[in-house]
């Protein structure tokens, strides 16, 4: 854990360097991924079965690679009723929030008489990567699949590494409207979704979190299909004044730290004594966490405590451009309204980030590694696309044609010029 | 040029195979690009100057790598007045169209009392790649820079390979609000924009077309910065009935073919005799085009004529998912409304695609290589991003906390559960 004080000489440089520390895909991962993708494209299903044997130690065939409708049904039934109800509650809220993101089509006639506009249509088929084992989270399924279903995507194909499928994951898949589930993970799953393999038909876009191999594969297939943002380790900034209860703030910092030793939690406070209390409370809570090992490593290696005047906080948050930021202060909007780069903002003392992970309704897939400078969380927009519309009558065409000809000629594109000029009788 | 008839046996398979023909980045390009990016990151400006010497045969230094304000002014002045006016006309129309894309912020309180919403903010800094030489188009500058300026991006950095800068390009840069222009091209320009190099400060997103090296570099830096879609060769589908003048339709087909030997133009018509007239007219027009060599190669290698009933056309267009499609028929909406995958649709006999390249106001940066299945043309949305907002009072928190705890426990994330439970006094 690092400590920074705004009043220290060299704060700005030290803090900026800390914020810009990066973890990137090592080249070796990329070389493996290139080969895996080539195998799947060349051999299709055979490659998937061979790679499952090799990496996952599982024997599959053309049938068992797909999770059957009966397995999904049985798994969902096996899910504890309290969890199943929480999944339905979360799904309903995510649905309602993303419904509000639906943009209107536009059609208008401008002063020159040109009819312009655009319309939105859903993608046809989307693939969702769900990591395996303990990291197979029902909330991942909901946050990726529900917005796709709201958008009107007709085919939602989920892939997840072979292994026992958790009941809550199957319950979430059923609730969210996932159409098919395949037992395939890693770069081979991304390749199968992008190019098709045996019974797995290609999709138009691939979303969902994964390890370094999955991320490198998404980067490689981008263009053939769409992808979501490339997810990095989770991050939280908690802005808290001294009026908070240290144990609440410590719990919030640890809620990100427990995800991954590479996760990052940063406390910013104007109260140095309070910072000390939070640090002590973090240590105390760590001892009773079953995820304490990851959380302790994250807090030790990437955690930070920043002592700074609250008025400087919006600027510091923008430097970090965090995935999540909480404003646990009396007047949260006063600071939050001045923040420009953040994936999600949680306002007040009763909005711990964890509610956003599950049930607030907003999406928990958010830009990491400072990508909030240029990108947004997952949304309905990821599952729709826009077609431009242009229509002219004679007067409108006459208004546009001369400038078209002038620019086409200036660019040395005579066929462009001719396609306008010829309609002017030239 | 290939001919397909809907009534021929095997049409569907043959046409699908034709549509799926792809051109991908060769691995050698990627290896070179990896090295260039590593050099720029390690050596900064020194690498840029060395690569300019090596690839562009130009000697630059820390001053001359930037195009001065005087050069921009003088270049803009040197631009022919008719072209300068056409640039201003186009910019005003592009500005007006993209202004209409600005989405509203949202803030609402739902039935559970949770305050939710989101707000949009512009990116701070954007880089625009403009290809060099004859392909340095003023329209490229306008279509990329004007939406960024409309979005409120405060720094718009243009890069273009060393060499003579065309007056029209400088006039467009001035008109569009470009803040700085750098003489650097290729993968090294992308690396400089992504990571910074000497006087070039890093940007948040890189847009604009380029060759295979530029595209491979954009793919590699994606994540550190945002990128636009990976542009492939241009494409047009012209849907025309027999009531059209063959020479108009031939000009439209050639207006894409002249871009690049890899461009693709497809005529779909229900009138075989008319198709023959268009083909003859294409040949006739080719002979008088200064761009005839590229256009002839494109039409020969990638062109197609499809004879099909008009009622089948929307489905065929969706298979192609083209960058541009013209409906030169009596009732264009009847067909166009059934199309789902297209970058831009031009309606009627007086809307040649070339007006969309320059002055319609819609963006000419559109998805190619079937990317219209999952992505949209460049727009205001490329230059803004969304931050989610979540706020709870006590009642709202009480409504959300139990399901949060249930899901966090089901996912094996006890610190998540605790951050909610602890606020419930548990």
PDB file of N, CA, C and O in Angstrom, chain A residues 199-243:
ATOM      1  N   UNK A 199     -20.729 -27.217 -34.527  1.00  0.00           N
ATOM      2  CA  UNK A 199     -22.113 -26.782 -34.284  1.00  0.00           C
ATOM      3  C   UNK A 199     -22.219 -25.332 -33.823  1.00  0.00           C
ATOM      4  O   UNK A 199     -23.320 -24.788 -33.772  1.00  0.00           O
ATOM      5  N   UNK A 200     -21.093 -24.708 -33.478  1.00  0.00           N
ATOM      6  CA  UNK A 200     -21.131 -23.308 -33.004  1.00  0.00           C
ATOM      7  C   UNK A 200     -21.101 -22.370 -34.206  1.00  0.00           C
ATOM      8  O   UNK A 200     -20.097 -22.291 -34.917  1.00  0.00           O
ATOM      9  N   UNK A 201     -22.205 -21.704 -34.443  1.00  0.00           N
ATOM     10  CA  UNK A 201     -22.243 -20.762 -35.574  1.00  0.00           C
ATOM     11  C   UNK A 201     -21.604 -19.436 -35.173  1.00  0.00           C
ATOM     12  O   UNK A 201     -21.641 -19.061 -33.999  1.00  0.00           O
ATOM     13  N   UNK A 202     -21.023 -18.735 -36.140  1.00  0.00           N
ATOM     14  CA  UNK A 202     -20.364 -17.463 -35.784  1.00  0.00           C
ATOM     15  C   UNK A 202     -21.367 -16.427 -35.278  1.00  0.00           C
ATOM     16  O   UNK A 202     -22.533 -16.434 -35.665  1.00  0.00           O
ATOM     17  N   UNK A 203     -20.882 -15.536 -34.429  1.00  0.00           N
ATOM     18  CA  UNK A 203     -21.692 -14.430 -33.922  1.00  0.00           C
ATOM     19  C   UNK A 203     -21.200 -13.131 -34.553  1.00  0.00           C
ATOM     20  O   UNK A 203     -20.219 -13.121 -35.307  1.00  0.00           O
ATOM     21  N   UNK A 204     -21.862 -12.032 -34.211  1.00  0.00           N
ATOM     22  CA  UNK A 204     -21.469 -10.728 -34.748  1.00  0.00           C
ATOM     23  C   UNK A 204     -20.589  -9.943 -33.777  1.00  0.00           C
ATOM     24  O   UNK A 204     -19.836  -9.061 -34.190  1.00  0.00           O
ATOM     25  N   UNK A 205     -20.701 -10.276 -32.492  1.00  0.00           N
ATOM     26  CA  UNK A 205     -19.920  -9.532 -31.490  1.00  0.00           C
ATOM     27  C   UNK A 205     -19.671 -10.431 -30.285  1.00  0.00           C
ATOM     28  O   UNK A 205     -20.521 -11.260 -29.959  1.00  0.00           O
ATOM     29  N   UNK A 206     -18.520 -10.265 -29.654  1.00  0.00           N
ATOM     30  CA  UNK A 206     -18.161 -11.057 -28.484  1.00  0.00           C
ATOM     31  C   UNK A 206     -17.938 -10.128 -27.298  1.00  0.00           C
ATOM     32  O   UNK A 206     -17.169  -9.174 -27.382  1.00  0.00           O
ATOM     33  N   UNK A 207     -18.623 -10.422 -26.195  1.00  0.00           N
ATOM     34  CA  UNK A 207     -18.463  -9.621 -24.977  1.00  0.00           C
ATOM     35  C   UNK A 207     -18.168 -10.559 -23.808  1.00  0.00           C
ATOM     36  O   UNK A 207     -18.298 -11.776 -23.924  1.00  0.00           O
ATOM     37  N   UNK A 208     -17.786  -9.971 -22.704  1.00  0.00           N
ATOM     38  CA  UNK A 208     -17.561 -10.760 -21.491  1.00  0.00           C
ATOM     39  C   UNK A 208     -16.095 -10.815 -21.108  1.00  0.00           C
ATOM     40  O   UNK A 208     -15.223 -10.731 -21.960  1.00  0.00           O
ATOM     41  N   UNK A 209     -15.849 -10.961 -19.800  1.00  0.00           N
ATOM     42  CA  UNK A 209     -14.483 -10.902 -19.280  1.00  0.00           C
ATOM     43  C   UNK A 209     -13.747 -12.227 -19.455  1.00  0.00           C
ATOM     44  O   UNK A 209     -14.367 -13.276 -19.578  1.00  0.00           O
ATOM     45  N   UNK A 210     -12.427 -12.175 -19.450  1.00  0.00           N
ATOM     46  CA  UNK A 210     -11.653 -13.412 -19.524  1.00  0.00           C
ATOM     47  C   UNK A 210     -10.225 -13.157 -19.098  1.00  0.00           C
ATOM     48  O   UNK A 210      -9.851 -12.012 -18.792  1.00  0.00           O
ATOM     49  N   UNK A 211      -9.425 -14.184 -19.102  1.00  0.00           N
ATOM     50  CA  UNK A 211      -8.023 -14.035 -18.715  1.00  0.00           C
ATOM     51  C   UNK A 211      -7.212 -13.448 -19.878  1.00  0.00           C
ATOM     52  O   UNK A 211      -7.771 -13.005 -20.890  1.00  0.00           O
ATOM     53  N   UNK A 212      -5.892 -13.438 -19.731  1.00  0.00           N
ATOM     54  CA  UNK A 212      -5.028 -12.806 -20.735  1.00  0.00           C
ATOM     55  C   UNK A 212      -5.168 -13.459 -22.111  1.00  0.00           C
ATOM     56  O   UNK A 212      -5.079 -12.778 -23.141  1.00  0.00           O
ATOM     57  N   UNK A 213      -5.428 -14.765 -22.145  1.00  0.00           N
ATOM     58  CA  UNK A 213      -5.575 -15.456 -23.424  1.00  0.00           C
ATOM     59  C   UNK A 213      -6.865 -15.024 -24.137  1.00  0.00           C
ATOM     60  O   UNK A 213      -6.882 -14.788 -25.341  1.00  0.00           O
ATOM     61  N   UNK A 214      -7.922 -14.926 -23.355  1.00  0.00           N
ATOM     62  CA  UNK A 214      -9.212 -14.501 -23.909  1.00  0.00           C
ATOM     63  C   UNK A 214      -9.110 -13.071 -24.436  1.00  0.00           C
ATOM     64  O   UNK A 214      -9.581 -12.753 -25.538  1.00  0.00           O
ATOM     65  N   UNK A 215      -8.466 -12.219 -23.653  1.00  0.00           N
ATOM     66  CA  UNK A 215      -8.330 -10.816 -24.051  1.00  0.00           C
ATOM     67  C   UNK A 215      -7.486 -10.683 -25.317  1.00  0.00           C
ATOM     68  O   UNK A 215      -7.845  -9.945 -26.240  1.00  0.00           O
ATOM     69  N   UNK A 216      -6.389 -11.426 -25.387  1.00  0.00           N
ATOM     70  CA  UNK A 216      -5.538 -11.370 -26.583  1.00  0.00           C
ATOM     71  C   UNK A 216      -6.298 -11.907 -27.799  1.00  0.00           C
ATOM     72  O   UNK A 216      -6.157 -11.390 -28.912  1.00  0.00           O
ATOM     73  N   UNK A 217      -7.114 -12.929 -27.589  1.00  0.00           N
ATOM     74  CA  UNK A 217      -7.900 -13.483 -28.698  1.00  0.00           C
ATOM     75  C   UNK A 217      -8.936 -12.476 -29.182  1.00  0.00           C
ATOM     76  O   UNK A 217      -9.153 -12.317 -30.391  1.00  0.00           O
ATOM     77  N   UNK A 218      -9.576 -11.769 -28.251  1.00  0.00           N
ATOM     78  CA  UNK A 218     -10.563 -10.759 -28.657  1.00  0.00           C
ATOM     79  C   UNK A 218      -9.894  -9.670 -29.505  1.00  0.00           C
ATOM     80  O   UNK A 218     -10.434  -9.238 -30.516  1.00  0.00           O
ATOM     81  N   UNK A 219      -8.711  -9.257 -29.067  1.00  0.00           N
ATOM     82  CA  UNK A 219      -7.990  -8.237 -29.828  1.00  0.00           C
ATOM     83  C   UNK A 219      -7.729  -8.738 -31.257  1.00  0.00           C
ATOM     84  O   UNK A 219      -7.851  -8.003 -32.227  1.00  0.00           O
ATOM     85  N   UNK A 220      -7.366 -10.013 -31.381  1.00  0.00           N
ATOM     86  CA  UNK A 220      -7.031 -10.566 -32.697  1.00  0.00           C
ATOM     87  C   UNK A 220      -8.240 -10.735 -33.622  1.00  0.00           C
ATOM     88  O   UNK A 220      -8.109 -10.598 -34.828  1.00  0.00           O
ATOM     89  N   UNK A 221      -9.390 -11.087 -33.069  1.00  0.00           N
ATOM     90  CA  UNK A 221     -10.562 -11.305 -33.940  1.00  0.00           C
ATOM     91  C   UNK A 221     -11.338 -10.009 -34.187  1.00  0.00           C
ATOM     92  O   UNK A 221     -12.290  -9.997 -34.978  1.00  0.00           O
ATOM     93  N   UNK A 222     -10.936  -8.923 -33.510  1.00  0.00           N
ATOM     94  CA  UNK A 222     -11.644  -7.652 -33.705  1.00  0.00           C
ATOM     95  C   UNK A 222     -11.578  -7.248 -35.172  1.00  0.00           C
ATOM     96  O   UNK A 222     -10.512  -7.239 -35.775  1.00  0.00           O
ATOM     97  N   UNK A 223     -12.692  -6.910 -35.725  1.00  0.00           N
ATOM     98  CA  UNK A 223     -12.759  -6.586 -37.152  1.00  0.00           C
ATOM     99  C   UNK A 223     -13.617  -7.629 -37.859  1.00  0.00           C
ATOM    100  O   UNK A 223     -14.533  -7.292 -38.587  1.00  0.00           O
ATOM    101  N   UNK A 224     -13.276  -8.909 -37.636  1.00  0.00           N
ATOM    102  CA  UNK A 224     -14.142  -9.985 -38.127  1.00  0.00           C
ATOM    103  C   UNK A 224     -15.457  -9.950 -37.354  1.00  0.00           C
ATOM    104  O   UNK A 224     -16.534 -10.200 -37.898  1.00  0.00           O
ATOM    105  N   UNK A 225     -15.368  -9.663 -36.064  1.00  0.00           N
ATOM    106  CA  UNK A 225     -16.544  -9.444 -35.217  1.00  0.00           C
ATOM    107  C   UNK A 225     -16.276  -8.217 -34.354  1.00  0.00           C
ATOM    108  O   UNK A 225     -15.135  -7.766 -34.248  1.00  0.00           O
ATOM    109  N   UNK A 226     -17.318  -7.695 -33.743  1.00  0.00           N
ATOM    110  CA  UNK A 226     -17.129  -6.638 -32.757  1.00  0.00           C
ATOM    111  C   UNK A 226     -16.707  -7.240 -31.430  1.00  0.00           C
ATOM    112  O   UNK A 226     -16.924  -8.429 -31.167  1.00  0.00           O
ATOM    113  N   UNK A 227     -16.070  -6.453 -30.589  1.00  0.00           N
ATOM    114  CA  UNK A 227     -15.746  -6.885 -29.224  1.00  0.00           C
ATOM    115  C   UNK A 227     -16.092  -5.751 -28.264  1.00  0.00           C
ATOM    116  O   UNK A 227     -16.228  -4.600 -28.673  1.00  0.00           O
ATOM    117  N   UNK A 228     -16.226  -6.097 -26.990  1.00  0.00           N
ATOM    118  CA  UNK A 228     -16.402  -5.045 -25.988  1.00  0.00           C
ATOM    119  C   UNK A 228     -15.019  -4.527 -25.608  1.00  0.00           C
ATOM    120  O   UNK A 228     -14.022  -4.883 -26.225  1.00  0.00           O
ATOM    121  N   UNK A 229     -14.973  -3.691 -24.609  1.00  0.00           N
ATOM    122  CA  UNK A 229     -13.670  -3.178 -24.170  1.00  0.00           C
ATOM    123  C   UNK A 229     -12.821  -4.336 -23.646  1.00  0.00           C
ATOM    124  O   UNK A 229     -13.339  -5.376 -23.261  1.00  0.00           O
ATOM    125  N   UNK A 230     -11.519  -4.153 -23.683  1.00  0.00           N
ATOM    126  CA  UNK A 230     -10.612  -5.182 -23.172  1.00  0.00           C
ATOM    127  C   UNK A 230     -10.481  -4.981 -21.660  1.00  0.00           C
ATOM    128  O   UNK A 230      -9.931  -3.984 -21.202  1.00  0.00           O
ATOM    129  N   UNK A 231     -11.032  -5.940 -20.903  1.00  0.00           N
ATOM    130  CA  UNK A 231     -11.134  -5.756 -19.456  1.00  0.00           C
ATOM    131  C   UNK A 231      -9.803  -5.973 -18.765  1.00  0.00           C
ATOM    132  O   UNK A 231      -9.087  -6.928 -19.036  1.00  0.00           O
ATOM    133  N   UNK A 232      -9.483  -5.067 -17.865  1.00  0.00           N
ATOM    134  CA  UNK A 232      -8.325  -5.231 -16.999  1.00  0.00           C
ATOM    135  C   UNK A 232      -8.798  -5.493 -15.574  1.00  0.00           C
ATOM    136  O   UNK A 232      -9.996  -5.637 -15.339  1.00  0.00           O
ATOM    137  N   UNK A 233      -7.869  -5.551 -14.618  1.00  0.00           N
ATOM    138  CA  UNK A 233      -8.249  -5.766 -13.218  1.00  0.00           C
ATOM    139  C   UNK A 233      -9.167  -4.653 -12.711  1.00  0.00           C
ATOM    140  O   UNK A 233      -9.059  -3.506 -13.144  1.00  0.00           O
ATOM    141  N   UNK A 234     -10.024  -4.983 -11.791  1.00  0.00           N
ATOM    142  CA  UNK A 234     -11.015  -4.050 -11.252  1.00  0.00           C
ATOM    143  C   UNK A 234     -10.348  -2.949 -10.421  1.00  0.00           C
ATOM    144  O   UNK A 234      -9.236  -3.128  -9.923  1.00  0.00           O
ATOM    145  N   UNK A 235     -11.036  -1.822 -10.318  1.00  0.00           N
ATOM    146  CA  UNK A 235     -10.475  -0.670  -9.594  1.00  0.00           C
ATOM    147  C   UNK A 235     -11.571   0.082  -8.842  1.00  0.00           C
ATOM    148  O   UNK A 235     -12.688   0.193  -9.345  1.00  0.00           O
ATOM    149  N   UNK A 236     -11.224   0.614  -7.703  1.00  0.00           N
ATOM    150  CA  UNK A 236     -12.150   1.508  -7.004  1.00  0.00           C
ATOM    151  C   UNK A 236     -11.372   2.657  -6.375  1.00  0.00           C
ATOM    152  O   UNK A 236     -10.256   2.479  -5.888  1.00  0.00           O
ATOM    153  N   UNK A 237     -11.978   3.840  -6.451  1.00  0.00           N
ATOM    154  CA  UNK A 237     -11.519   4.980  -5.671  1.00  0.00           C
ATOM    155  C   UNK A 237     -12.634   5.295  -4.689  1.00  0.00           C
ATOM    156  O   UNK A 237     -13.792   5.425  -5.092  1.00  0.00           O
ATOM    157  N   UNK A 238     -12.295   5.363  -3.396  1.00  0.00           N
ATOM    158  CA  UNK A 238     -13.285   5.765  -2.402  1.00  0.00           C
ATOM    159  C   UNK A 238     -12.869   7.125  -1.864  1.00  0.00           C
ATOM    160  O   UNK A 238     -11.777   7.267  -1.296  1.00  0.00           O
ATOM    161  N   UNK A 239     -13.737   8.110  -2.094  1.00  0.00           N
ATOM    162  CA  UNK A 239     -13.503   9.450  -1.572  1.00  0.00           C
ATOM    163  C   UNK A 239     -14.323   9.561  -0.294  1.00  0.00           C
ATOM    164  O   UNK A 239     -15.552   9.400  -0.336  1.00  0.00           O
ATOM    165  N   UNK A 240     -13.666   9.767   0.829  1.00  0.00           N
ATOM    166  CA  UNK A 240     -14.387   9.734   2.105  1.00  0.00           C
ATOM    167  C   UNK A 240     -13.864  10.814   3.038  1.00  0.00           C
ATOM    168  O   UNK A 240     -12.657  10.964   3.204  1.00  0.00           O
ATOM    169  N   UNK A 241     -14.788  11.549   3.636  1.00  0.00           N
ATOM    170  CA  UNK A 241     -14.372  12.517   4.651  1.00  0.00           C
ATOM    171  C   UNK A 241     -14.321  11.815   6.012  1.00  0.00           C
ATOM    172  O   UNK A 241     -14.676  10.630   6.129  1.00  0.00           O
ATOM    173  N   UNK A 242     -13.905  12.553   7.032  1.00  0.00           N
ATOM    174  CA  UNK A 242     -13.699  11.962   8.353  1.00  0.00           C
ATOM    175  C   UNK A 242     -14.986  11.598   9.083  1.00  0.00           C
ATOM    176  O   UNK A 242     -14.949  10.968  10.137  1.00  0.00           O
ATOM    177  N   UNK A 243     -16.137  11.984   8.508  1.00  0.00           N
ATOM    178  CA  UNK A 243     -17.404  11.678   9.165  1.00  0.00           C
ATOM    179  C   UNK A 243     -17.888  10.256   8.873  1.00  0.00           C
ATOM    180  O   UNK A 243     -18.948   9.854   9.338  1.00  0.00           O
TER     181      UNK A 243
END
